[in-house]
CSV table of C-alpha atoms and ligand atoms in Angstrom, one decimal:
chain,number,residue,atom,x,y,z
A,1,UNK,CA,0.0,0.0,0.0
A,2,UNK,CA,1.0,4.0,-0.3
A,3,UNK,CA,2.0,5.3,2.8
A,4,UNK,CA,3.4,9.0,3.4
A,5,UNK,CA,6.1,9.0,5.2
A,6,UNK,CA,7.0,12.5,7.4
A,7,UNK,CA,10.5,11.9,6.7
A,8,UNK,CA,12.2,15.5,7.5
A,9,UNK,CA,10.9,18.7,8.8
A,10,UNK,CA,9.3,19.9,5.8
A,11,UNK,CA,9.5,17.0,3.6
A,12,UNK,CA,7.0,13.8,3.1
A,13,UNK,CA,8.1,10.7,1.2
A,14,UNK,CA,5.7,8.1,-0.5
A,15,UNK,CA,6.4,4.7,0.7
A,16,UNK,CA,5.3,1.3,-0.3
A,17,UNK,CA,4.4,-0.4,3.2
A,18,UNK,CA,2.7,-3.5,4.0
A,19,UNK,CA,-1.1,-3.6,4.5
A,20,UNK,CA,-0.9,-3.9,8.1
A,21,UNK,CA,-2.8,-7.2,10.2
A,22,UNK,CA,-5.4,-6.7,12.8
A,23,UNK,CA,-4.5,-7.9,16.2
A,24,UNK,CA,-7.1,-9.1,18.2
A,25,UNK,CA,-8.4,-6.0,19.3
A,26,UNK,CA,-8.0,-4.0,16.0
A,27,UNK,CA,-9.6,-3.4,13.2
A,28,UNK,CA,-7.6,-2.2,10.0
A,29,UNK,CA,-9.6,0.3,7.7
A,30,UNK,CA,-9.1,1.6,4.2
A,31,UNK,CA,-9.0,5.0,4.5
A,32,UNK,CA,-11.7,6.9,3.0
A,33,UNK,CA,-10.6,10.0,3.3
A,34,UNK,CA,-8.4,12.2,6.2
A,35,UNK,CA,-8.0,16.0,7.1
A,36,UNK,CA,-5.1,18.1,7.6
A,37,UNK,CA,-4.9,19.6,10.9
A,38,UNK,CA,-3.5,22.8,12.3
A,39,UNK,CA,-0.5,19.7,14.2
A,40,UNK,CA,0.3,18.7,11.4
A,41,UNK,CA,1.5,22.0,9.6
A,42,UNK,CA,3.4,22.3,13.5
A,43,UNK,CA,4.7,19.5,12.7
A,44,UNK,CA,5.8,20.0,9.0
A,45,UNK,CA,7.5,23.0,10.0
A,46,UNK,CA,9.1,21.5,12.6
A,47,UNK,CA,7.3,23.4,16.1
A,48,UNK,CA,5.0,20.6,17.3
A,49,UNK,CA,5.9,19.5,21.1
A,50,UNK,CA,5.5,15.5,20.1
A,51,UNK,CA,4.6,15.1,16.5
A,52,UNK,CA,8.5,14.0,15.1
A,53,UNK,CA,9.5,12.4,11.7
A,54,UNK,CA,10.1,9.9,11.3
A,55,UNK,CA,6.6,8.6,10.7
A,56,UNK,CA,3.1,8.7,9.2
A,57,UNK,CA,1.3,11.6,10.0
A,58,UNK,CA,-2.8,11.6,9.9
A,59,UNK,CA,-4.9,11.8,12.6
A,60,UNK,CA,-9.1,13.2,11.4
A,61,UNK,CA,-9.9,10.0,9.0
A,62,UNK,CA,-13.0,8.1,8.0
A,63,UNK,CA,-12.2,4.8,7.1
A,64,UNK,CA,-14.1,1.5,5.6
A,65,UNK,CA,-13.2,-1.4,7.7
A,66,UNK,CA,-11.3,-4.0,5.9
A,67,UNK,CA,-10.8,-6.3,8.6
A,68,UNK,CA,-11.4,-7.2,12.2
A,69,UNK,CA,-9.7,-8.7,15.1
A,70,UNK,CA,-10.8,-12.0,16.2
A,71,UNK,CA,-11.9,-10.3,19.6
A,72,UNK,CA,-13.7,-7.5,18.0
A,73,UNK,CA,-17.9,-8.5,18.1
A,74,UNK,CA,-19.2,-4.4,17.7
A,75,UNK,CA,-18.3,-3.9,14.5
A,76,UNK,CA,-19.0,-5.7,10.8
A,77,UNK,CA,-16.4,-5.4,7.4
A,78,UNK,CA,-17.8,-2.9,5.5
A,79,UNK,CA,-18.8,-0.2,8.4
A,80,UNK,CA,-17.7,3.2,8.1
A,81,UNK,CA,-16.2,4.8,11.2
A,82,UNK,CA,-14.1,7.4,12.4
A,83,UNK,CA,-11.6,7.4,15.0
A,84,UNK,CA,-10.6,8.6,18.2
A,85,UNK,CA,-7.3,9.4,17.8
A,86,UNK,CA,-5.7,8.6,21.1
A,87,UNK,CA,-5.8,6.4,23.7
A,88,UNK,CA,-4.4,6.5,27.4
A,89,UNK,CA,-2.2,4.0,29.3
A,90,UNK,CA,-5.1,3.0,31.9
A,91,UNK,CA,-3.1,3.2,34.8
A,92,UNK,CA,-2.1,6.5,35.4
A,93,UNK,CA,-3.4,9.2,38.1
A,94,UNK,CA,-5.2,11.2,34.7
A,95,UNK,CA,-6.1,7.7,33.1
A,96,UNK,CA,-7.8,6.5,36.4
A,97,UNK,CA,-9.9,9.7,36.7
A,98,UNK,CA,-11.0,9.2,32.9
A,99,UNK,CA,-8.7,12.0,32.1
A,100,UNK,CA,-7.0,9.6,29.2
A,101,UNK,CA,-6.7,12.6,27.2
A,102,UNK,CA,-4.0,14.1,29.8
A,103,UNK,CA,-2.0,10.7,30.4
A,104,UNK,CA,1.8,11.1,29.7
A,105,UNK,CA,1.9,7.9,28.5
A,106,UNK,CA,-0.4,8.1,26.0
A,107,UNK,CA,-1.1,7.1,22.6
A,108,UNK,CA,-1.3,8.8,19.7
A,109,UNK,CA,-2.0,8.4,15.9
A,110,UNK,CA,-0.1,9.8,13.7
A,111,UNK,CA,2.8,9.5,15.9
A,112,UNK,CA,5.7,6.9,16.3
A,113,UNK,CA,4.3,5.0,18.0
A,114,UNK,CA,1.0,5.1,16.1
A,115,UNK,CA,1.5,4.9,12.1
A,116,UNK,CA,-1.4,7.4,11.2
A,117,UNK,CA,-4.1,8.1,8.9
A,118,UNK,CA,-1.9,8.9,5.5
A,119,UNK,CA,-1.9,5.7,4.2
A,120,UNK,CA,-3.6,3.6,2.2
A,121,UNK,CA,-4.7,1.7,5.2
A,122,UNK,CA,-4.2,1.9,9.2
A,123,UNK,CA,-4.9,-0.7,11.9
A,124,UNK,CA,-7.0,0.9,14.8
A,125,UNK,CA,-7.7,-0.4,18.0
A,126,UNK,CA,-12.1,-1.3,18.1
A,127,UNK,CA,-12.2,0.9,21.1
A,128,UNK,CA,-11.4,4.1,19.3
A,129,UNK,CA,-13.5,3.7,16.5
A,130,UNK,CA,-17.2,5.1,16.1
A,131,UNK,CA,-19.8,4.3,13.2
A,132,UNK,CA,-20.8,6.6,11.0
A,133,UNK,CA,-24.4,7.0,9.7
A,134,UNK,CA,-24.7,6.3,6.0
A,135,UNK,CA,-26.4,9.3,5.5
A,136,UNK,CA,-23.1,11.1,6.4
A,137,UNK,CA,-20.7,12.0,3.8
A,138,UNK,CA,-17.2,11.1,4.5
A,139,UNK,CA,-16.2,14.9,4.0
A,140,UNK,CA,-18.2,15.9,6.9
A,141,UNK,CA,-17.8,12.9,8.7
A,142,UNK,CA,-14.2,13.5,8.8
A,143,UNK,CA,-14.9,16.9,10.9
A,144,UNK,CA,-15.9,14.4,14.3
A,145,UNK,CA,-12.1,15.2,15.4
A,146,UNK,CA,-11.9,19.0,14.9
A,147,UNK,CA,-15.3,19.2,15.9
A,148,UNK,CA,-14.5,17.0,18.9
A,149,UNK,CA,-12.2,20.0,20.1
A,150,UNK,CA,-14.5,22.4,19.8
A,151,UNK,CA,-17.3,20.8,21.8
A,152,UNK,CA,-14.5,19.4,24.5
A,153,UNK,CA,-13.6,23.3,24.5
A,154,UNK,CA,-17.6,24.5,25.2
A,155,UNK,CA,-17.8,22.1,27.4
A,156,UNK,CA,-14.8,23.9,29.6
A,157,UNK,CA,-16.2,26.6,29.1
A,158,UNK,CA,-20.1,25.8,30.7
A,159,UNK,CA,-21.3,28.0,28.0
A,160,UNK,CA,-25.2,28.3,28.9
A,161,UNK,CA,-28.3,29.3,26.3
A,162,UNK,CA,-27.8,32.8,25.7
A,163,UNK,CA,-24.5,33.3,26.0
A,164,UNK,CA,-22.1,35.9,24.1
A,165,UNK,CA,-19.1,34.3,23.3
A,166,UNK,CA,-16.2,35.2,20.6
A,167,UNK,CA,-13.5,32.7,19.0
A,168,UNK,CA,-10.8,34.6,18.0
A,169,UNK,CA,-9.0,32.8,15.0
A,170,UNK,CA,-11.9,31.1,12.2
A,171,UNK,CA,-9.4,28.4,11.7
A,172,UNK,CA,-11.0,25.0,11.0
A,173,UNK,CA,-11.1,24.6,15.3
A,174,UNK,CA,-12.9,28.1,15.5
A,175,UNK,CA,-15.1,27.4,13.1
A,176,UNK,CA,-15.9,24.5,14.6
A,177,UNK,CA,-15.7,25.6,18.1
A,178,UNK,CA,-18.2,28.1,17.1
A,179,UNK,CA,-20.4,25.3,15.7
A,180,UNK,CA,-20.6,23.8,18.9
A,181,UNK,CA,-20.7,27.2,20.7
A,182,UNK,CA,-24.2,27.4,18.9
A,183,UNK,CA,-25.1,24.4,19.4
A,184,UNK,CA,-24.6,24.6,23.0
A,185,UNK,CA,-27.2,27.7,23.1
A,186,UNK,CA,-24.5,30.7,22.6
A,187,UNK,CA,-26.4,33.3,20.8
A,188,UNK,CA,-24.2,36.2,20.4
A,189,UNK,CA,-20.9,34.4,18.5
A,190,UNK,CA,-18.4,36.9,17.8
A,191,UNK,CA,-15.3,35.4,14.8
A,192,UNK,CA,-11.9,36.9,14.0
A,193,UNK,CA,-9.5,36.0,11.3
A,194,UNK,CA,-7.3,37.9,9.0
A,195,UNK,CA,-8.7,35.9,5.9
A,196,UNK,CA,-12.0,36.8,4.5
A,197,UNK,CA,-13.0,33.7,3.0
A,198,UNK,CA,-12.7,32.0,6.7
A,199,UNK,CA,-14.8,34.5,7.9
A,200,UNK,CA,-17.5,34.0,5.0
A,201,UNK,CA,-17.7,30.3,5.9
A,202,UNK,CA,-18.3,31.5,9.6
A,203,UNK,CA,-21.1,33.7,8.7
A,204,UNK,CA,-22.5,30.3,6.9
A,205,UNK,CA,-22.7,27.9,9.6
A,206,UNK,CA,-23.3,29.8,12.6
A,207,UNK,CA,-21.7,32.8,13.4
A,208,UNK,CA,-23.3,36.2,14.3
A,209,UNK,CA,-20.8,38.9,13.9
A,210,UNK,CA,-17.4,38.7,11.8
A,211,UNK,CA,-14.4,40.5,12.2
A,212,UNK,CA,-11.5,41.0,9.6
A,213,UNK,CA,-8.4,41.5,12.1
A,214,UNK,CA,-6.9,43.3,9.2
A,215,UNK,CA,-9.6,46.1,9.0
A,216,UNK,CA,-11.1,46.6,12.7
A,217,UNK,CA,-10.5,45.7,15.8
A,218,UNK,CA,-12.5,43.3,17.3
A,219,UNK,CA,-12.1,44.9,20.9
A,220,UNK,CA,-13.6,48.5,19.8
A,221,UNK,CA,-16.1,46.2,17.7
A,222,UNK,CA,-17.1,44.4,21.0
A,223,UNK,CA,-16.9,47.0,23.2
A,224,UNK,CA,-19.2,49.0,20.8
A,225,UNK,CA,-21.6,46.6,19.0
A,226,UNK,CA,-21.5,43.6,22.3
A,227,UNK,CA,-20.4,45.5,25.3
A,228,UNK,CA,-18.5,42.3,26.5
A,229,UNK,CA,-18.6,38.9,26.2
A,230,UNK,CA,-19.1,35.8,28.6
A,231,UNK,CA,-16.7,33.4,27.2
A,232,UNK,CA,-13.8,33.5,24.4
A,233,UNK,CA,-12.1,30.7,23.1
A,234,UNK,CA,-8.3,31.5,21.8
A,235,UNK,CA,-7.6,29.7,19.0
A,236,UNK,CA,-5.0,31.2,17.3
A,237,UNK,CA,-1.5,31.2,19.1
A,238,UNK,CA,-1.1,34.8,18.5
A,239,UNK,CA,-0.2,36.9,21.6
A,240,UNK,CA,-2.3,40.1,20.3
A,241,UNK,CA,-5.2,37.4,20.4
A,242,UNK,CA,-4.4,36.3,24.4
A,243,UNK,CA,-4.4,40.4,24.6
A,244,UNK,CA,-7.5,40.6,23.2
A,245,UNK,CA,-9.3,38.1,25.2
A,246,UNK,CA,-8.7,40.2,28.1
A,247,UNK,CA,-10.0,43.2,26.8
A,248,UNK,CA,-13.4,41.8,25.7
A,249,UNK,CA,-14.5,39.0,28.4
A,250,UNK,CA,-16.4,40.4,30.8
A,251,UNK,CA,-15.7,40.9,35.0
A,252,UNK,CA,-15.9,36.5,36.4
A,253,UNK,CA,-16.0,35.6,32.4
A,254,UNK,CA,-13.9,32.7,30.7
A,255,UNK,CA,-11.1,32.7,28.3
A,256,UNK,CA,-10.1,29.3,27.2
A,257,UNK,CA,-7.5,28.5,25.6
A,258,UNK,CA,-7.0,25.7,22.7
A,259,UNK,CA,-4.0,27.1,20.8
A,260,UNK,CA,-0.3,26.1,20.3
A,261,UNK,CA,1.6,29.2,21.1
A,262,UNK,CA,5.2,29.6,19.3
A,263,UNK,CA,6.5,32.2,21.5
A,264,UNK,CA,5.1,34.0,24.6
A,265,UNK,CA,1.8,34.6,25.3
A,266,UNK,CA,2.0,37.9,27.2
A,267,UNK,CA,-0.9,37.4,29.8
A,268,UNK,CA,-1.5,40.3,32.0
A,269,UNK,CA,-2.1,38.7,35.3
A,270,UNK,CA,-2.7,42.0,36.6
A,271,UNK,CA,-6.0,42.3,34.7
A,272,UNK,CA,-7.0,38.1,35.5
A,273,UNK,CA,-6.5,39.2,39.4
A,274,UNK,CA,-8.4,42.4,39.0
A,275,UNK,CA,-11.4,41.6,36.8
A,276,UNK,CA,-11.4,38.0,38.3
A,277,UNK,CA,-11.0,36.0,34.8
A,278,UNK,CA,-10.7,32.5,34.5
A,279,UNK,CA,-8.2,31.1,32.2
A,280,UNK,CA,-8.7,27.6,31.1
A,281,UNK,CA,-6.9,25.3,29.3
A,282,UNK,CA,-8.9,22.7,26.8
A,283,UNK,CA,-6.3,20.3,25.4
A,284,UNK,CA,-8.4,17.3,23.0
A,285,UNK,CA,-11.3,16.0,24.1
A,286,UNK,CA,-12.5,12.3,25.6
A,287,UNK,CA,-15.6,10.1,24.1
A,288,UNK,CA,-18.2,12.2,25.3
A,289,UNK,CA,-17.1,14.7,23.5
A,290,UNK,CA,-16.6,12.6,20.4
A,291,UNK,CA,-20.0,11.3,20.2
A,292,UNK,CA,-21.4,14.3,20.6
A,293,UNK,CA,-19.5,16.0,18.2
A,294,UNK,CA,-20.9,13.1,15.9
A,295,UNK,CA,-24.6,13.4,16.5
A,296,UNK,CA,-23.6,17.3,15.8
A,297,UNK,CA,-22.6,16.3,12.2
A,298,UNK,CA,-25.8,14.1,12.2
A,299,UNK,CA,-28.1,17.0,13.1
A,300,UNK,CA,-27.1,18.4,9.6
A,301,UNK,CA,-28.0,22.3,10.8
A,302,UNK,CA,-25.0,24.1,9.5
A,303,UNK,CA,-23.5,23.5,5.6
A,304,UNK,CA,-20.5,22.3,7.0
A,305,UNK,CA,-19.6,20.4,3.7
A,306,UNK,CA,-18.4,24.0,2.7
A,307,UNK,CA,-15.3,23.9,5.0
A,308,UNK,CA,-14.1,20.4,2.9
A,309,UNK,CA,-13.7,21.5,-0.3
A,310,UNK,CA,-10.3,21.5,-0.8
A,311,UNK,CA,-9.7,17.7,-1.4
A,312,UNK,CA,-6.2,15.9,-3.0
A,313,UNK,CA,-5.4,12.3,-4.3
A,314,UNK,CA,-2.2,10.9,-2.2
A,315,UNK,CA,0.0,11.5,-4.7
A,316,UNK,CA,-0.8,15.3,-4.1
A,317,UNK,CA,-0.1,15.4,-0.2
A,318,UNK,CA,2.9,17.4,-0.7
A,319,UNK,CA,0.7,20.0,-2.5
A,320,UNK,CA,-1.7,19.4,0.0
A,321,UNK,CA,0.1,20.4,2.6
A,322,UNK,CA,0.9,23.6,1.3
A,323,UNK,CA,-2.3,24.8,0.5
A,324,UNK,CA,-3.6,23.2,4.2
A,325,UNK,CA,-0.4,26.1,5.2
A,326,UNK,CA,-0.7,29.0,3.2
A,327,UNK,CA,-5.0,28.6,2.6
A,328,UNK,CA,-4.5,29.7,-0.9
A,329,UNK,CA,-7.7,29.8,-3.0
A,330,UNK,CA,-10.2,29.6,0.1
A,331,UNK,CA,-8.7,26.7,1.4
A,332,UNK,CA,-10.3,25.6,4.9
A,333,UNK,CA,-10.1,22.3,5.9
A,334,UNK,CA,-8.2,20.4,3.4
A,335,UNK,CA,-8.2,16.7,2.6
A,336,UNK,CA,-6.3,14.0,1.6
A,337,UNK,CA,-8.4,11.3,-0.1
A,338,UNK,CA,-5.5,7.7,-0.1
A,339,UNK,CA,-8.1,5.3,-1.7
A,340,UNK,CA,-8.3,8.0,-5.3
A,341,UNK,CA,-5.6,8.4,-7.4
B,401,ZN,ZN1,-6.3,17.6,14.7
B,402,ZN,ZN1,-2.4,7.1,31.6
């Protein structure tokens, strides 16, 4: 089978691998099709904490399954799932709290230690996999992992019916984040970016005021047009945008936090003490999360096909990746489809 191999910091190889075997547990699906995240550009360039070469990046997939473990009983050849992309060691202080997402031990796809989703084929274990509905295409489907984020993110934070928010950074995760900002009641959802086309696609699926960070300032915009907001989600790993949260959550509100920051993120403690904000980090999610980010997609309320159109054979990852960096022609979420060539 194809496989692309991270081999360098900005480089990825196609390999010829062998189909891999399901162990007991495992399941091993032909990959339908699999999104580029945010990491993996971190990890391209060479600035993700764990994501290393050498290995198979790939980590947001929908996938047919090919074959099944002789201890797997859930699941049929043929179903279309997605995947979980982690898993913790089950032993630790985190993993005994169901914290598996924090566990230093941990196991993730699209690492070394967990050949990942650009490939013709992956082996899974059964326990990270959820069906898909049929009446979900696998370019939405694909979004359960970003959209996973997001929800583990509203969750943090406790954002009630009513409730202003603003996501700063329409990224694929604030886009989605704001997806599950609505669906979790927000009313008042507040988007920045610098690129217009993100912000277009915000406006489509959910969003109720959109800010190009290029032309206006979305704390003179809040303060003027919102007063302030209850919660904002930092998405971008942008020290102006940790600044800005700060200016425009309100006295007791919530900033959380689900960005990689490069370099420092310049938080004025000064102003957390005096207004009495709550900072709060949201790092992945765990299956709660997952599932509902799934029935989400199922609900079919927001066009969220229009964040996928950007889609490459394998042979094309290498272009795909640079679009996935620099967004060129209205690129959102882009994909990679292995099984088309
Ligand atoms: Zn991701
Ligand atoms: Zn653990």
């Amino acid at each position: 089978m194809k496989a692309a191999l991270f081999d360098e910091i900005d480089s990825i190889t196609l390999i010829d691998k062998d189909i891999p075997e399901a162990k007991p547990n495992e399941a091993v699906l032909k990959v339908i099709t699999t999104g580029i995240c945010g990491s993996e550009i971190h990890a391209y360039k060479g600035t993700h904490p764990f994501r290393k070469p050498p290995s198979v990046l790939g980590h947001e997939a929908v996938g047919i399954i090919e074959k099944l473990g002789s201890d797997v009983s859930d699941f049929n050849i043929g179903d279309t799932v997605t995947i979980e992309p982690h898993y913790g060691c089950g032993e630790c202080r985190e993993c005994l709290a169901g914290d598996y997402h924090l566990c230093n031990q941990k196991t993730v796809l699209g690492t070394k230690k967990w050949d990942g989703s650009f490939a013709e084929y992956m082996a899974v274990p059964a326990s990270t996999m959820y069906k898909l509905p049929e009446s979900l295409s696998p370019s939405v489907g694909v979004l359960a992992e970003p959209l996973a984020v997001g929800v583990h993110a509203v969750k943090k934070a406790d954002v009630q019916k009513g409730d202003k928010v603003a996501v700063l950074g329409a990224g694929p995760i604030g886009l989605l984040t704001a997806v599950a900002a609505r669906s979790a009641g927000a009313e008042t959802i507040c988007i920045t970016d610098a690129l217009e086309h993100n912000l277009a696609a915000g406006k489509k699926i959910g969003a109720t005021d959109a800010v190009n960070v290029k032309e206006e300032s979305i704390v003179d915009y809040v303060h003027e047009h919102v007063g302030s907001v209850d919660k904002v989600f930092v998405t971008i790993g942008l020290k102006s945008a940790a600044d800005e949260a700060l200016h425009i959550v309100k006295k007791k509100g919530k900033i959380v936090s689900i960005a990689i920051f490069e370099g420092d993120t310049g938080i004025d403690l000064n102003k957390v003490f005096m207004s009495e904000i709550e900072i709060i980090g949201s790092s992945m999610y765990v299956k709660e999360d997952f599932e509902q980010a799934i029935s989400i997609l199922q609900e079919d309320k927001y066009p969220l096909d229009i964040l996928t159109k950007h889609q490459f054979p394998m042979d094309e990852i290498n272009t795909a990746m640079s679009v996935a960096q620099t967004k060129k022609d209205g690129a959102i979420k882009v994909l990679i489809n292995p099984s088309h060539s």
